[in-house]
Structure formats: C-alpha cells, structure tokens
Short mmCIF file of C-alpha atoms in Angstrom, two decimals:
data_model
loop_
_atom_site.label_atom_id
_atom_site.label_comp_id
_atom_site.label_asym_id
_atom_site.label_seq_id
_atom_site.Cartn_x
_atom_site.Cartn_y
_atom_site.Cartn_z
CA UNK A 991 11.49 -19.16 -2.47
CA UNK A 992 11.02 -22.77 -3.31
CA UNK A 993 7.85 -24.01 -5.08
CA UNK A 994 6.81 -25.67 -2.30
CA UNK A 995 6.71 -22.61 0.44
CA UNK A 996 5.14 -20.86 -2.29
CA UNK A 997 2.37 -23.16 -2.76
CA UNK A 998 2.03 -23.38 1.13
CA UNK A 999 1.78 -19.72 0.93
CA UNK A 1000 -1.16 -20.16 -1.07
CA UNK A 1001 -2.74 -22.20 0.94
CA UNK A 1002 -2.24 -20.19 3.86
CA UNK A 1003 -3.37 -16.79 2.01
CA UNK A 1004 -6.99 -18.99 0.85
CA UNK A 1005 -8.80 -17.24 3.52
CA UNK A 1006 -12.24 -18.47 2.03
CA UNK A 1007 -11.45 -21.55 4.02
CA UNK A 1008 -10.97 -20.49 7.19
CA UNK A 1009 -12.51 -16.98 7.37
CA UNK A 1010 -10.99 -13.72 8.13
CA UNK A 1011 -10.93 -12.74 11.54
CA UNK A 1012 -12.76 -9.25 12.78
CA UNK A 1013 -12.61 -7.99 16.06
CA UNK A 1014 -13.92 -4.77 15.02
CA UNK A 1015 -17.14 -3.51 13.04
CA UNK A 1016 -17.91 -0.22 12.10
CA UNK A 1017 -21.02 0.89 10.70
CA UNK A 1018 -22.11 4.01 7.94
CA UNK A 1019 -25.35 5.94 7.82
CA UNK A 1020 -27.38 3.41 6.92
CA UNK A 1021 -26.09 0.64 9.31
CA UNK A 1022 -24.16 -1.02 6.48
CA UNK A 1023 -21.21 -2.94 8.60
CA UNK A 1024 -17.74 -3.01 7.17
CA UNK A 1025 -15.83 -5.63 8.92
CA UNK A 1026 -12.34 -4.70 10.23
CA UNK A 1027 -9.40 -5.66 13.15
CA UNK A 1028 -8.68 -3.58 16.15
CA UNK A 1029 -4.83 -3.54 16.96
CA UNK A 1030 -3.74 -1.03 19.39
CA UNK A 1031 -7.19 0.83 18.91
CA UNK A 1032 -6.03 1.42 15.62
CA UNK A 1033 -7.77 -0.04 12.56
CA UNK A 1034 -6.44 -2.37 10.29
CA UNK A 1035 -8.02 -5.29 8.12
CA UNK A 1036 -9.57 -7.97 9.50
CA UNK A 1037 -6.52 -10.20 9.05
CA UNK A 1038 -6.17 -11.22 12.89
CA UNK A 1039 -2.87 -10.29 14.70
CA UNK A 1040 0.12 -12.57 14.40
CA UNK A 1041 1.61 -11.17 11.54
CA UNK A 1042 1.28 -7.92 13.40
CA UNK A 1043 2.85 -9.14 16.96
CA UNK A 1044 5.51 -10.39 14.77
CA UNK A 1045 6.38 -7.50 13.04
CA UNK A 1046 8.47 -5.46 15.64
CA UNK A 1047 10.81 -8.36 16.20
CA UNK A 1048 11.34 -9.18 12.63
CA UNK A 1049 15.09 -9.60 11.99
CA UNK A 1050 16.09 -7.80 9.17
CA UNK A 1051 18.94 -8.10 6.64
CA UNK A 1052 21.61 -5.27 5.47
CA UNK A 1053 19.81 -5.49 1.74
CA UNK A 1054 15.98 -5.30 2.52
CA UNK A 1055 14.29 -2.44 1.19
CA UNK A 1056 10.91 -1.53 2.91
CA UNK A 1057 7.89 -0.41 0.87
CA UNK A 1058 5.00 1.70 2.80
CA UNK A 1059 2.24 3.89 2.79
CA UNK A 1060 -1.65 4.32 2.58
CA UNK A 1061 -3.50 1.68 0.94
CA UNK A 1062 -4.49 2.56 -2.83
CA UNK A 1063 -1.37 5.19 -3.08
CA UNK A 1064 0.34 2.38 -5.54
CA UNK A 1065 1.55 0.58 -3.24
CA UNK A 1066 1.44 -2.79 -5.65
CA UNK A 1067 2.84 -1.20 -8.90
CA UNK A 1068 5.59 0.27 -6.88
CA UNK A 1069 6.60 -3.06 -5.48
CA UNK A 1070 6.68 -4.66 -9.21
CA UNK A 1071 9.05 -1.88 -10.14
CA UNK A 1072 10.99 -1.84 -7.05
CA UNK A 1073 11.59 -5.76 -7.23
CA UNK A 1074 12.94 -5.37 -11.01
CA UNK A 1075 15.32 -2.85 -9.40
CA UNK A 1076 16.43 -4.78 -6.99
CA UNK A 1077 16.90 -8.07 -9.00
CA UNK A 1078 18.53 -5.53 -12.40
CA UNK A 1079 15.62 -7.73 -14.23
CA UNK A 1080 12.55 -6.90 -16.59
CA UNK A 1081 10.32 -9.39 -15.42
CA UNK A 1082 7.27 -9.30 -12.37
CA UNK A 1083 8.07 -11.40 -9.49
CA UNK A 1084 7.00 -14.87 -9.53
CA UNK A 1085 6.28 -14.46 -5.58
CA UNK A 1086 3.92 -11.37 -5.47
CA UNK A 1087 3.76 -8.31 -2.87
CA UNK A 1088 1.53 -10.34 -0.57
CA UNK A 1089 3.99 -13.07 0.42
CA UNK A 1090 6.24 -9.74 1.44
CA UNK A 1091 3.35 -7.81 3.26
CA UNK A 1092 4.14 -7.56 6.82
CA UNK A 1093 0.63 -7.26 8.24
CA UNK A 1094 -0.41 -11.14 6.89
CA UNK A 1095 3.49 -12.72 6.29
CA UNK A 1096 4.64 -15.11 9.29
CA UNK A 1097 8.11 -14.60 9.98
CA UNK A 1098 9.06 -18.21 8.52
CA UNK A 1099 7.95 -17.28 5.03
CA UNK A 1100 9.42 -13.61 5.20
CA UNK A 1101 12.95 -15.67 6.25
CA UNK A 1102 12.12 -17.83 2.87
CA UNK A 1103 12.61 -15.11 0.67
CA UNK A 1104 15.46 -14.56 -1.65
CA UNK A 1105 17.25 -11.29 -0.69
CA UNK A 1106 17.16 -8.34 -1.51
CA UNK A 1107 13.80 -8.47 -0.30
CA UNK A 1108 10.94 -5.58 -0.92
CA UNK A 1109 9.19 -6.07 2.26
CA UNK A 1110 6.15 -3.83 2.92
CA UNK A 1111 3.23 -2.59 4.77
CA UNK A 1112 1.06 0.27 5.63
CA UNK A 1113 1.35 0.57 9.26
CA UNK A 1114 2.52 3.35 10.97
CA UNK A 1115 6.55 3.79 11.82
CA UNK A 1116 6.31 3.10 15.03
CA UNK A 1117 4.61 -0.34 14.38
CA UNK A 1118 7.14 -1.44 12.12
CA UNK A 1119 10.50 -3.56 12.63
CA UNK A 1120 12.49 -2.30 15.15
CA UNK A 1121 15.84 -2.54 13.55
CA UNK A 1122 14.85 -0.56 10.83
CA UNK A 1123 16.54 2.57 12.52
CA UNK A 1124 19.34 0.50 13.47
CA UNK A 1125 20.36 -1.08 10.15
CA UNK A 1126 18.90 2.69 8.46
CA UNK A 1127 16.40 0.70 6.23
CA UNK A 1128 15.69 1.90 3.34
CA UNK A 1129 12.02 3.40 2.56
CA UNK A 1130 10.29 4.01 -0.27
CA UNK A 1131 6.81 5.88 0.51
CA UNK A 1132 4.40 6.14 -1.82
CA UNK A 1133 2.12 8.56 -1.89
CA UNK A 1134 -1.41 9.83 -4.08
CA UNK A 1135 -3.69 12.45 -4.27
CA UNK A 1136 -6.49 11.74 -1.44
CA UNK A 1137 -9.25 11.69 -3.95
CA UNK A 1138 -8.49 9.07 -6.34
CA UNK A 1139 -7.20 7.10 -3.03
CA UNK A 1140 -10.69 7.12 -2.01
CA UNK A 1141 -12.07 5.91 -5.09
CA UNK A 1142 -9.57 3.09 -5.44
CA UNK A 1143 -9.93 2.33 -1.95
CA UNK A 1144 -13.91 1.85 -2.17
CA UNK A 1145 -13.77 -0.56 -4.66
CA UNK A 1146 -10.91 -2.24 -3.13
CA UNK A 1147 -13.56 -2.57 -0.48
CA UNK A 1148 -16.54 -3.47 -2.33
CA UNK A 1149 -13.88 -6.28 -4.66
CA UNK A 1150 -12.90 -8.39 -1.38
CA UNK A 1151 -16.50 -8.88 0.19
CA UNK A 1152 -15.25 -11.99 1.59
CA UNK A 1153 -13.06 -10.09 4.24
CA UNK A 1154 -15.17 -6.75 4.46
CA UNK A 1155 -18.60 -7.32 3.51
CA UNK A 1156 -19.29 -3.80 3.28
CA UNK A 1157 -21.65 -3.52 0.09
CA UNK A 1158 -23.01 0.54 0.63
CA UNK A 1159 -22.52 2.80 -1.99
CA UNK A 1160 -19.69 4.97 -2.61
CA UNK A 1161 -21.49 8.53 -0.77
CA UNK A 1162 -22.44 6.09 2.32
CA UNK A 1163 -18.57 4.92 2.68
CA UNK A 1164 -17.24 8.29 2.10
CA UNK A 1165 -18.31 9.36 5.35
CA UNK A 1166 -15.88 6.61 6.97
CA UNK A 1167 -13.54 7.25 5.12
CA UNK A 1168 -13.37 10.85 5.44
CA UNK A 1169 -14.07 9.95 9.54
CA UNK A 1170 -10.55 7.57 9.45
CA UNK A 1171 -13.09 4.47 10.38
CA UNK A 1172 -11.48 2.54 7.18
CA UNK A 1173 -8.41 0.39 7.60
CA UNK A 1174 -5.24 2.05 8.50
CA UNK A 1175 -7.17 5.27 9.75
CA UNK A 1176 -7.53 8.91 8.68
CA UNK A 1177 -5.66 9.24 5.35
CA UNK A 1178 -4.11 12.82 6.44
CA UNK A 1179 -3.48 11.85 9.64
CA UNK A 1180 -1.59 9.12 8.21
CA UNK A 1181 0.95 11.51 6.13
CA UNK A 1182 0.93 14.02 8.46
CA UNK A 1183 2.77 11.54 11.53
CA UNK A 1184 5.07 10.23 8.68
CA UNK A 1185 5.95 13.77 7.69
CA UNK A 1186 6.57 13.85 11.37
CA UNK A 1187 8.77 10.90 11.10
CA UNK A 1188 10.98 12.34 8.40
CA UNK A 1189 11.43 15.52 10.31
CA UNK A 1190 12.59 13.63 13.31
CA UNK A 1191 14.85 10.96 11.94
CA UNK A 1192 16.71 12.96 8.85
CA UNK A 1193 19.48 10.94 8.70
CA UNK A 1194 16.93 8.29 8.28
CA UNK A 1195 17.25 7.42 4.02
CA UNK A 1196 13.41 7.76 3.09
CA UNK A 1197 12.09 8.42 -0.35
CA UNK A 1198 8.68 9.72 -1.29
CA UNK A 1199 7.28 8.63 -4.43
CA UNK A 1200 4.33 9.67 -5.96
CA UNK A 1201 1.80 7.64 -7.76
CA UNK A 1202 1.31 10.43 -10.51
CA UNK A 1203 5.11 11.03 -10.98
CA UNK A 1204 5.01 7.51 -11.88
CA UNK A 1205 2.06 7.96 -14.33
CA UNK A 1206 3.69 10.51 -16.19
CA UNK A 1207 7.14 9.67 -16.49
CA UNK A 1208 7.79 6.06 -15.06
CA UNK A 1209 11.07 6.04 -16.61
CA UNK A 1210 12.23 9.20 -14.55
CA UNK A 1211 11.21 8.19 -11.88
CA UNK A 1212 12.63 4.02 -11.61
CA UNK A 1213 15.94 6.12 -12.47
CA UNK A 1214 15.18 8.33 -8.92
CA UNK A 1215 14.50 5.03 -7.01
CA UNK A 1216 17.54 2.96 -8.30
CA UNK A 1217 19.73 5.97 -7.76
CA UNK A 1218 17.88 6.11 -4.12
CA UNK A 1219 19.00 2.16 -3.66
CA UNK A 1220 22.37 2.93 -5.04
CA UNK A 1221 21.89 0.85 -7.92
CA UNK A 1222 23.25 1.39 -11.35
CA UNK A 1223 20.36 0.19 -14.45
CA UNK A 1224 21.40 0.84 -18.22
CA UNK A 1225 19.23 3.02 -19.96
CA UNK A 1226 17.87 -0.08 -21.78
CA UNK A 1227 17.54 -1.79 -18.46
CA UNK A 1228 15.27 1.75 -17.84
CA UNK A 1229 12.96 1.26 -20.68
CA UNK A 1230 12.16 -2.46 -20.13
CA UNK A 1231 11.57 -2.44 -16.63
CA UNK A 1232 9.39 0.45 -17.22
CA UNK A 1233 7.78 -1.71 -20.25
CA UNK A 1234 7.07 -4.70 -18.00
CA UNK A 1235 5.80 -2.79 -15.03
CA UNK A 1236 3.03 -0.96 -17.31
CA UNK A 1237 -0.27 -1.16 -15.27
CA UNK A 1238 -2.52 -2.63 -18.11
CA UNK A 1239 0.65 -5.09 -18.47
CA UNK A 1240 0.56 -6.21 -14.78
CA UNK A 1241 -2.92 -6.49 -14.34
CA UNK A 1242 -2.97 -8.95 -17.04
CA UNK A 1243 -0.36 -11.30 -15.63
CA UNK A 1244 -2.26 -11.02 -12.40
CA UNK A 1245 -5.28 -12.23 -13.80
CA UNK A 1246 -3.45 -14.80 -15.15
CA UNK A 1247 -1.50 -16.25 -11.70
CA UNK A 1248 -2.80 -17.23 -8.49
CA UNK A 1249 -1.68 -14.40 -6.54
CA UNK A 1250 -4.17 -12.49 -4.44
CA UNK A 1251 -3.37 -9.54 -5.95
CA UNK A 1252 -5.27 -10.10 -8.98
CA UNK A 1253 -8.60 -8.72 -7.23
CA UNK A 1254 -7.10 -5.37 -5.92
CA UNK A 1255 -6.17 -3.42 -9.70
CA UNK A 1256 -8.50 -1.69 -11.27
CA UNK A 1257 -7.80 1.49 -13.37
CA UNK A 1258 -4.33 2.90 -11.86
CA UNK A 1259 -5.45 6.08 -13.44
CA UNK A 1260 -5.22 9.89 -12.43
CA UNK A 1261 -8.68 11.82 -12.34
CA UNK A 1262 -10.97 9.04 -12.17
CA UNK A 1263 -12.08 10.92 -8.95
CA UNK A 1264 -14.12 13.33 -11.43
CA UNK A 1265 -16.68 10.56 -12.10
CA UNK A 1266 -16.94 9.68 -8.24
CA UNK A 1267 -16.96 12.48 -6.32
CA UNK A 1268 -19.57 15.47 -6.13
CA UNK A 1269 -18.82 18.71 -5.62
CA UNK A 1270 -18.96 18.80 -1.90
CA UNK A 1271 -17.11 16.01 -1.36
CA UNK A 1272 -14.48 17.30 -3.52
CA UNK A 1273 -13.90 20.57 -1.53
CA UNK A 1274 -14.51 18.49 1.65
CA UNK A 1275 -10.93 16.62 0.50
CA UNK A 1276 -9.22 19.75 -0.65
CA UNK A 1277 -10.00 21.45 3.32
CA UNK A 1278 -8.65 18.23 5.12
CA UNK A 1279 -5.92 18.62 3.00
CA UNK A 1280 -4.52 21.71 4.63
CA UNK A 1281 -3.41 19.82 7.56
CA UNK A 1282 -0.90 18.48 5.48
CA UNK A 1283 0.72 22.52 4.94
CA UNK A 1284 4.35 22.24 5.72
CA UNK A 1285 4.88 18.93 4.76
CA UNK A 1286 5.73 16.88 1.79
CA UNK A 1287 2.50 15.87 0.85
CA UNK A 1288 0.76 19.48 0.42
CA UNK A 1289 -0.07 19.99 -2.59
CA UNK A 1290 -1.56 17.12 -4.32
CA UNK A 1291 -1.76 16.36 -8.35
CA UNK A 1292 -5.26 15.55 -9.46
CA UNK A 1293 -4.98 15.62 -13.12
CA UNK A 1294 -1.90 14.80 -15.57
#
C-alpha cells in the first residue's frame, strides 16, 4: 500500500470527525445505552453499513488468507503473527489489521493491499465473501475461553466511548453480554453456527486456533499455522516471529503508530477473569457453555 492510501486510510478511519453511525441502542439495568448498528437484525458496531453491503461481493485473490472470530478471542495478535507468516518476515505490519477488517474497509482500499493479504472480520459465514467457498479460502478461527472474552470485551467497550458510549460497570454489562445484546451477538451462539459450518463444508480448509495455545507455546503453534498455509519458516524464522509478535512487544509499537489499534490491547493474559467475575457469574458462563458439547470449542482453558 502506498503512503498515500495509507494516510487516506487514516483519515477515513478518524471517526471523531464525522461520528459513528448507530441505528441501534440497547440499554442494561440501569438504562445505561450502549450504542450499536443493526444489519440484518443482527448486531454489529456502530460503523454504518457499506463496508458490510460490500463484503459479499468482494473479489478475492488465490493467496488471501481470512482471519475470523468473536471479538476479544485474539483476533489482533493473531493477525500480527499471521502477516509475518505470510510475508516469511519478523517485523509487524506497517498497515495494521484495521485497514484489512472487512466490516469498516471499502473495497478500493482492500484492492490496495499487497497480496497475500490477511483479510478479516467477525461476522458470521454466511455474511462473508461469497467466493470464499469457491476459491476454498483459507480460515484461521480464533477462539478463547468465554470468560476472559468478556472481560476484554468490556473494556474494549468502556476504551472506545467515542463509538459506544456505554460507561456502566462491568456486573451491569454482563447481563448484555451474557443476553447476546453486544456486537456480533451471543458469544456461544456464535461458535456453535461456526461449528455448524465446519461440519457442513469439511472439505472447506479451516483452522481453529486458540488464544491460550498461543500463550503457552507461540512457537508451536505459528509452526501449526504456517504448516496450515503451506508455508515453510526456518526454525530461526520460528523464534523471531514469535519474538516480534510478543503481546507486551506489540502493544508498545501500537502506542507508538497511528493505527487504531493502539486503544483495543490491554493485558492479553489468561485468568484475568478471576479478578472480574463473581462466583455466579462464573458458573453462569460455565452452563452456557454446554451448548457448545460436541463441538470444537467445548471445553475451554481458563488458566495456564
């Protein structure tokens, strides 16, 4: 991408100028509002809906590799480590996820980026490109436990008050959340109709990766995704990637660029949930999670 799209991109993204668009409110106990988009009568964030009426018809190219799940699941750190795959190169992008993110990305700057591209979004399958069963796509899905989700997701809520404006505490929002009235919906719903999409397309190449596999071992486990992409990395190659894509390392060269990412890390931690949740809310989580029996995303890891 040339400097000049990217700057444009910028400038676009600056949503403090213009406002982000919300079509849809929804309110917790205490008539708190948290400010969201309608699409489909499914909720998403309140980023309007061209990038969205865009997506479906989004030509794709033999190379792209698509990046999705839930918000919070890692979605960010797996997109560093996934682009220094890709590229065979130890360094974060210069880009950023959000110029890739299909939800916000007009088609023009999507078609501006250098291949192979790590496109990605959290919608649902069915709202995604259609020629991504055509041209088999490949997808990575990440995937973390539901209670550390919610935590990260809260204060992802409460850090961009400029497009939310939700400001309750954590017990008030855990009611929506728990309800599916956040962006992108019910977070067990949401794994349960992609385990039904893997069941139903198995010749469809899909990886699952989870956010705690990737806290533990992150070598291990850009050696599963390269071998998933069919690309060969040196075991050097290995080690630096996984050197440059270390959380605390990332977070600091988002602070220090103007991406729009820089406002959505916070701990990337396992078990922070333990200081959140009580013990209710905690068992509340573990009896939604039996929904989930059957599939790939059963059995949760909630400490290291």
């Amino acid at each position: 991408m040339s400097k000049e799209m990217y700057l444009a991109a910028l400038k676009l993204f600056d949503r403090e100028t213009y406002g982000f668009p919300s079509n849809k409110s929804v309110y917790d106990v205490e008539g708190r509002e948290l400010k969201l988009w309608s699409y489909d009568d499914k909720l998403v964030p309140p980023f309007g809906d061209r990038g969205l009426k865009q997506m479906r018809d989004l030509e794709l190219r033999d190379d792209d590799i698509l990046l999705c799940g839930y918000p919070k699941t890692g979605c960010h750190w797996t997109w560093e480590v996934l682009s220094m795959i890709s590229r065979r190169e130890a360094q974060l992008s210069t880009e950023g996820k959000d110029l890739a993110f299909l939800e916000i990305g007009p088609g023009q700057l999507m078609e501006g980026l250098p291949s192979p591209r790590v496109l990605n979004s959290h919608m649902w399958f069915n709202y995604l490109p259609k020629q991504i069963s055509a041209k088999k796509t490949k997808i990575i899905l990440t995937v973390r436990n539901p209670k550390d989700t919610a935590v990260s997701f809260y204060n992802h809520h409460m850090a961009i008050k400029t497009m939310y404006i939700y400001d309750g505490p954590f017990k008030d929002w855990f009611q929506l959340y728990m309800d599916g009235r956040v962006d992108y919906g019910d977070y067990f719903n949401y794994y349960k109709d992609w385990d039904h999409v893997i069941k139903s397309n198995p010749d469809h190449p899909l990886l699952v990766v989870r956010f705690e596999d990737m806290k533990k071992d992150l070598p291990k486990e850009i050696r599963k995704m390269a071998d998933f992409l069919q690309i060969t990395l040196d075991d050097q190659l290995v080690e630096d990637i996984a050197t440059a894509a270390g959380f605390d390392v990332m977070k600091q060269a988002y602070q220090n660029s103007n991406s729009v990412s820089k406002d959505l890390l916070r701990k990337g931690g396992v078990g922070d949930w333990k200081n959140w949740l009580t013990v209710a809310q905690s068992e509340r989580i573990d009896l939604s999670t039996n929904i989930l029996e059957g599939t790939p995303f059963q059995t949760p890891i909630y400490t290291l």
